[in-house]
Amino acid sequence: MIELHVCSKKTGSLLKAFALGDSEEVLIGRDDACDIKIKSRSVSREHCAIEREGESLVLRDLGSTGGTIRNGEKIDRIRLEDGLEVTIGPAVLKFYENQI
């Protein structure tokens, strides 16, 4: 199972952690209807989504204004793996393989 840590880009501190279990889709954005909410004007209402593709999980940008950034470049989609870090607005999303 993959675990998502939402961290502050400024301080690096952990804000929240989420277990990405059997959900088919997890919506990330600033809208109250999102599964994971990041309250910032630099985050789109529906910014990105984590989706199941077979046995894998994929992070997909939803046409956000500020983009989903990995290593300084905007990405459209990326397969989740242990140690992956992406930035959206003031947050860093860090993905870890949970061995429990």
JSON list of C-alpha atoms in Angstrom, two decimals, residues 4-12 15 28-29 38 40 42-44 47-49 59-62 64-76 78 80 83-95:
[
{"chain": "A", "resi": 4, "resn": "LEU", "atom": "CA", "xyz": [0.81, 9.95, 0.88]},
{"chain": "A", "resi": 5, "resn": "HIS", "atom": "CA", "xyz": [2.40, 12.60, 3.08]},
{"chain": "A", "resi": 6, "resn": "VAL", "atom": "CA", "xyz": [1.33, 16.19, 2.45]},
{"chain": "A", "resi": 7, "resn": "CYS", "atom": "CA", "xyz": [4.18, 18.44, 3.59]},
{"chain": "A", "resi": 8, "resn": "SER", "atom": "CA", "xyz": [4.78, 22.18, 3.69]},
{"chain": "A", "resi": 9, "resn": "LYS", "atom": "CA", "xyz": [7.02, 23.33, 0.84]},
{"chain": "A", "resi": 10, "resn": "LYS", "atom": "CA", "xyz": [8.34, 26.14, 3.03]},
{"chain": "A", "resi": 11, "resn": "THR", "atom": "CA", "xyz": [9.20, 24.19, 6.20]},
{"chain": "A", "resi": 12, "resn": "GLY", "atom": "CA", "xyz": [9.16, 20.55, 5.10]},
{"chain": "A", "resi": 15, "resn": "LEU", "atom": "CA", "xyz": [0.78, 18.41, 7.52]},
{"chain": "A", "resi": 28, "resn": "ILE", "atom": "CA", "xyz": [-6.77, 16.60, -4.63]},
{"chain": "A", "resi": 29, "resn": "GLY", "atom": "CA", "xyz": [-7.55, 20.33, -4.73]},
{"chain": "A", "resi": 38, "resn": "ILE", "atom": "CA", "xyz": [-5.18, 22.02, 0.18]},
{"chain": "A", "resi": 40, "resn": "SER", "atom": "CA", "xyz": [-4.46, 27.82, -1.15]},
{"chain": "A", "resi": 42, "resn": "SER", "atom": "CA", "xyz": [-2.30, 28.59, -5.94]},
{"chain": "A", "resi": 43, "resn": "VAL", "atom": "CA", "xyz": [-4.05, 25.19, -5.90]},
{"chain": "A", "resi": 44, "resn": "SER", "atom": "CA", "xyz": [-6.84, 24.66, -8.44]},
{"chain": "A", "resi": 47, "resn": "HIS", "atom": "CA", "xyz": [-5.90, 20.14, -9.13]},
{"chain": "A", "resi": 48, "resn": "CYS", "atom": "CA", "xyz": [-4.90, 16.51, -9.62]},
{"chain": "A", "resi": 49, "resn": "ALA", "atom": "CA", "xyz": [-6.14, 12.99, -9.03]},
{"chain": "A", "resi": 59, "resn": "LEU", "atom": "CA", "xyz": [-1.05, 10.79, -10.35]},
{"chain": "A", "resi": 60, "resn": "ARG", "atom": "CA", "xyz": [-2.70, 12.86, -13.10]},
{"chain": "A", "resi": 61, "resn": "ASP", "atom": "CA", "xyz": [-2.86, 16.64, -13.37]},
{"chain": "A", "resi": 62, "resn": "LEU", "atom": "CA", "xyz": [-6.41, 17.84, -14.12]},
{"chain": "A", "resi": 64, "resn": "SER", "atom": "CA", "xyz": [-4.52, 22.90, -13.15]},
{"chain": "A", "resi": 65, "resn": "THR", "atom": "CA", "xyz": [-3.40, 26.50, -13.57]},
{"chain": "A", "resi": 66, "resn": "GLY", "atom": "CA", "xyz": [-0.21, 26.21, -11.50]},
{"chain": "A", "resi": 67, "resn": "GLY", "atom": "CA", "xyz": [0.62, 22.69, -12.59]},
{"chain": "A", "resi": 68, "resn": "THR", "atom": "CA", "xyz": [1.81, 19.58, -10.85]},
{"chain": "A", "resi": 69, "resn": "ILE", "atom": "CA", "xyz": [5.59, 19.86, -10.61]},
{"chain": "A", "resi": 70, "resn": "ARG", "atom": "CA", "xyz": [8.30, 17.20, -10.41]},
{"chain": "A", "resi": 71, "resn": "ASN", "atom": "CA", "xyz": [11.95, 18.21, -10.45]},
{"chain": "A", "resi": 72, "resn": "GLY", "atom": "CA", "xyz": [11.00, 21.73, -11.58]},
{"chain": "A", "resi": 73, "resn": "GLU", "atom": "CA", "xyz": [8.94, 20.59, -14.59]},
{"chain": "A", "resi": 74, "resn": "LYS", "atom": "CA", "xyz": [5.18, 20.33, -15.08]},
{"chain": "A", "resi": 75, "resn": "ILE", "atom": "CA", "xyz": [3.90, 16.79, -15.51]},
{"chain": "A", "resi": 76, "resn": "ASP", "atom": "CA", "xyz": [0.63, 15.47, -16.94]},
{"chain": "A", "resi": 78, "resn": "ILE", "atom": "CA", "xyz": [3.22, 9.88, -13.43]},
{"chain": "A", "resi": 80, "resn": "LEU", "atom": "CA", "xyz": [3.38, 6.45, -8.12]},
{"chain": "A", "resi": 83, "resn": "GLY", "atom": "CA", "xyz": [10.09, 8.17, -2.78]},
{"chain": "A", "resi": 84, "resn": "LEU", "atom": "CA", "xyz": [8.24, 10.15, -5.48]},
{"chain": "A", "resi": 85, "resn": "GLU", "atom": "CA", "xyz": [7.82, 13.84, -4.62]},
{"chain": "A", "resi": 86, "resn": "VAL", "atom": "CA", "xyz": [5.68, 16.36, -6.51]},
{"chain": "A", "resi": 87, "resn": "THR", "atom": "CA", "xyz": [4.75, 19.94, -5.69]},
{"chain": "A", "resi": 88, "resn": "ILE", "atom": "CA", "xyz": [1.36, 21.59, -5.99]},
{"chain": "A", "resi": 89, "resn": "GLY", "atom": "CA", "xyz": [1.08, 25.15, -4.74]},
{"chain": "A", "resi": 90, "resn": "PRO", "atom": "CA", "xyz": [2.51, 25.41, -1.20]},
{"chain": "A", "resi": 91, "resn": "ALA", "atom": "CA", "xyz": [2.52, 21.63, -0.66]},
{"chain": "A", "resi": 92, "resn": "VAL", "atom": "CA", "xyz": [4.88, 18.78, -1.43]},
{"chain": "A", "resi": 93, "resn": "LEU", "atom": "CA", "xyz": [3.22, 15.41, -1.95]},
{"chain": "A", "resi": 94, "resn": "LYS", "atom": "CA", "xyz": [5.55, 12.61, -0.87]},
{"chain": "A", "resi": 95, "resn": "PHE", "atom": "CA", "xyz": [4.70, 8.99, -1.64]}
]
